[in-house]
Amino acid sequence: MIDELKRLEENANKPVSLAKWGPYLSERQWATVREDYSPDGDAWHYFPFDHAHCRTYRWGEDGLAGISDYYQNLCFYVALWNGKDPILKERLFGLANYEGNHGEDVKELYYYLDNLPTHTYMEYLYKYPHQLFPYEQLRTENRNRSKLEPEYEILDTGIFNNNEYFDVLITYAKEDEEDIFIKIDITNRFTAAAPVTVLPTLFFYNRWQHTPGSDIPSITLLNRNAVITSHYRLKTNYLYFLNADDRWFTDNETNTEIVTGVPNKSVFTKDAFHRAVIQKQNITDLRRRKTGTKFAAVYNLTVEAGETKTIYCRFNNTLLKKPFPKGFEHIFSRRKKEADAFYKTILPKKINDELANIQRQALAGMFWTKQYYHYDVERWLNTGDGITPASTSKANGRNSDWKHLKNQDIISMPDKWEYPWYAAWDLAFQTISLAVADANFAKHQLLLIMREWYMKPDGQLPAYEWNFSDVNPPVQAWAALQVYYIEEKQTGKKDVQFLKKVFQKLLINFTWWINRKDRKGNNIFEGGFLGLDNIGVFNRSFSEQGNIQLEQADGTSWMGMYALNMMDIAIEIALHDNAFEDTATKFFEHFVFIAEALNEHNLWNAEDSFFYDVLNVAGADPSPLRIRSIVGLSPLFAVSNIYSWELNKLRDFKKRITWFEHYRIVNNKFWPNEERSEDAEILLSLVRRERLVKLLNYLLDEKEFLSEGGIRALSKFHLEHPYSTTVDGIGYTIHYDPGDSTSNMFGGNSNWRGPVWMPINFLIIQSIRKYGKFYGDSLMVECPAGSGIQMNLEQVADELTRRVISLFEKDAEGNRKIYDTYNWFYKRPENEHLVLFYEYFHGDSGKGLGASHQTGWTALMAELISEYGGKL
């Protein structure tokens, strides 16, 4: 049996299925809501990047290419200095929201090259310039740019033009769960020698300052090549290292003199290593001290042109006489071979090397972005952080009605810098990618978000840290089915118990939606935000106030999809446990009512043959917002196939839906799209065949939604035809923005006004494939529209998949669409294999935009490659 598969099987039987040590350390803890104790809720200003190196965190820790235990008691990361920078490089740098012309953004070059589900082998690559890191240049240039200009990125500064940088490759290889070898390779890519200081750093998460009377842990020098740790929550651990130039101890304590103006009690503060390296302060004090809560081995290196120098460390819980025995280096090659063997079992057999590399890095990113997440909302509301006392303004402020939420778990994050917090619908998409390689963890994550310390007692799921009460599309049931079927495809296992657990919790959530987001009781839903930040002509959440109501085509479609997904789950469970059969009928009937509302109550515009949101203002006729966007295509997502053998087995379900259909048709009531094949298979969808064809005409038109890299979020039609409307005397306009948003809505860093988004493309592809499996060659469409090329819908799904994958693939000249004008850098031999997974992609060129490491949902590429690659 493949070693990693064996480890996963063993982990699945443990009380905690997670690896004890993993990449659970954030790459940015500063400026999160958790760390904000300001009276005005401005997290960016309250805890800026400039404080991160000298101020302790309340709710977690961060570090460069780091690891920790799964309660983040003890952390390890790598710090660097090139001899010129004003700060020690301990964490990734980026712009705060107010500093960027398009919102916050990380301004570093780093890559998740490899990782296994158990983190037995991990690779992380960081590119560190020889020249002064351009902190102020990046800030100033982005502040001075308008919304009509692109972001100013680190590759625009010129510091990488002449290969004046180090490749810093950090590799972790576990001998066993408690024994981790660490290799730090520093390669000089320049033509001349260059100095670099490297500090492998070990430290404790500072809980003691917020828990009076608790024991303070310690790291103590054991000998010239080892330190020993003591912590009441952990076993004794050791960090071994070879040939260090120095050994420094300090404490993970805030430098109060810098942060608050209060003199420090000692020189041993969090930033002591920074001051010693940069300003040469207190080096003797750090050297003489033999214990502390933060430790670094110090290496002062000069790396010749093209040379690689290597630093080895070992972290474990055993006192060893020879921690680095002869041949110890082979652990890295051995674990690498195991990783190769593991991925060979889960990648499609016929896949080419290029697609295999893309898929593997997508999955590596998913495993690197697991993060320890600690947040007790009640405690956060009622206490201070040691700098600012508890504020009464929080009592009715952000997240104040989520006092039950007490999170302390390892969670899959969208991105550990840009989005170092979970979001309910992001997480749903992430589990699909995770299931490709670790279905057990994927299921764990879906169930976790529904646990009582996350879900509100009334059934609402927390949306995301900045506003738990906001509303994300209810995609959890859909994701659970996807994970269930991926696991079945990979292993042959049908985990019906998992579906039962999901179903029970989602019953509560579905009821919350029905009771809270359907104010008129007519099955038309007004979710507001619904995750689509800038999709509307105005902020859709504001319409829930006063005399304005926005009836949302997508809100209603998401609920139709939700009802169908719940029906599908109930059917799958009922095939093994008939006690669930009547709940399948319940959700079937819900779907019928929602389908009626969507198709009969103004949301379908017959003139345009498109679905639109409808604005209801007191005293005026309902007004459709005639915007051609994903909102109008979302009805495609609600589609299900019921097979004849299922109906024959579920006799009560078959009897009830037959009666219900007869009743409604006899009484001249609406009946949703229901088609039956020759073998009695049933297709259920929100969209009748003739409307489906009309929507596909828009979807597959390159002048509308179809781009070379996938489906745009907003039709290109609005480039020449902006849409405007007036509400309460205020004018609003929306137009096609293929790249970064030109709107300030939602901070300006989110844009559904034209770019290609992976989750939406994935949903569209999966839905069209379902239609295609039912219709076969009986339904043919032009793809692209006007090309004369006829395809069935399964072929259309394949073509859309091919286009999305083409964003990442090299073309004949070695260019990738995602890199656009930066291909000069990524065509260099040392970089040609590197792939980034951006938040979204330019609607015309395919260039990667937004967060550069949004593996959270862009890693859906992994499952698309699994589906498509097997056909090559």
PDB file of C-alpha atoms in Angstrom, residues 699 701-702 704-712 736 756 800 803 807 842-844 846:
ATOM      1  CA  LEU A 699     -23.373  31.894 -22.234  1.00  0.00           C
ATOM      2  CA  ASP A 701     -21.326  33.959 -27.146  1.00  0.00           C
ATOM      3  CA  GLU A 702     -17.814  35.428 -27.128  1.00  0.00           C
ATOM      4  CA  GLU A 704     -21.239  38.156 -24.155  1.00  0.00           C
ATOM      5  CA  PHE A 705     -20.042  35.691 -21.469  1.00  0.00           C
ATOM      6  CA  LEU A 706     -17.624  33.325 -23.201  1.00  0.00           C
ATOM      7  CA  SER A 707     -13.937  34.212 -23.049  1.00  0.00           C
ATOM      8  CA  GLU A 708     -10.828  32.258 -24.010  1.00  0.00           C
ATOM      9  CA  GLY A 709     -10.315  31.528 -20.320  1.00  0.00           C
ATOM     10  CA  GLY A 710     -13.866  30.620 -19.314  1.00  0.00           C
ATOM     11  CA  ILE A 711     -17.168  32.299 -18.466  1.00  0.00           C
ATOM     12  CA  ARG A 712     -17.141  35.966 -17.471  1.00  0.00           C
ATOM     13  CA  TYR A 736     -18.006  45.686 -17.942  1.00  0.00           C
ATOM     14  CA  VAL A 756     -13.518  34.896 -14.831  1.00  0.00           C
ATOM     15  CA  LEU A 800     -15.482  25.172 -21.109  1.00  0.00           C
ATOM     16  CA  ARG A 803     -10.726  26.988 -21.778  1.00  0.00           C
ATOM     17  CA  LEU A 807      -5.359  29.865 -18.228  1.00  0.00           C
ATOM     18  CA  HIS A 842      -9.026  39.064 -16.638  1.00  0.00           C
ATOM     19  CA  GLY A 843     -12.126  38.604 -18.749  1.00  0.00           C
ATOM     20  CA  ASP A 844     -10.246  39.209 -21.999  1.00  0.00           C
ATOM     21  CA  GLY A 846      -6.866  35.714 -18.763  1.00  0.00           C
TER      22      GLY A 846
END
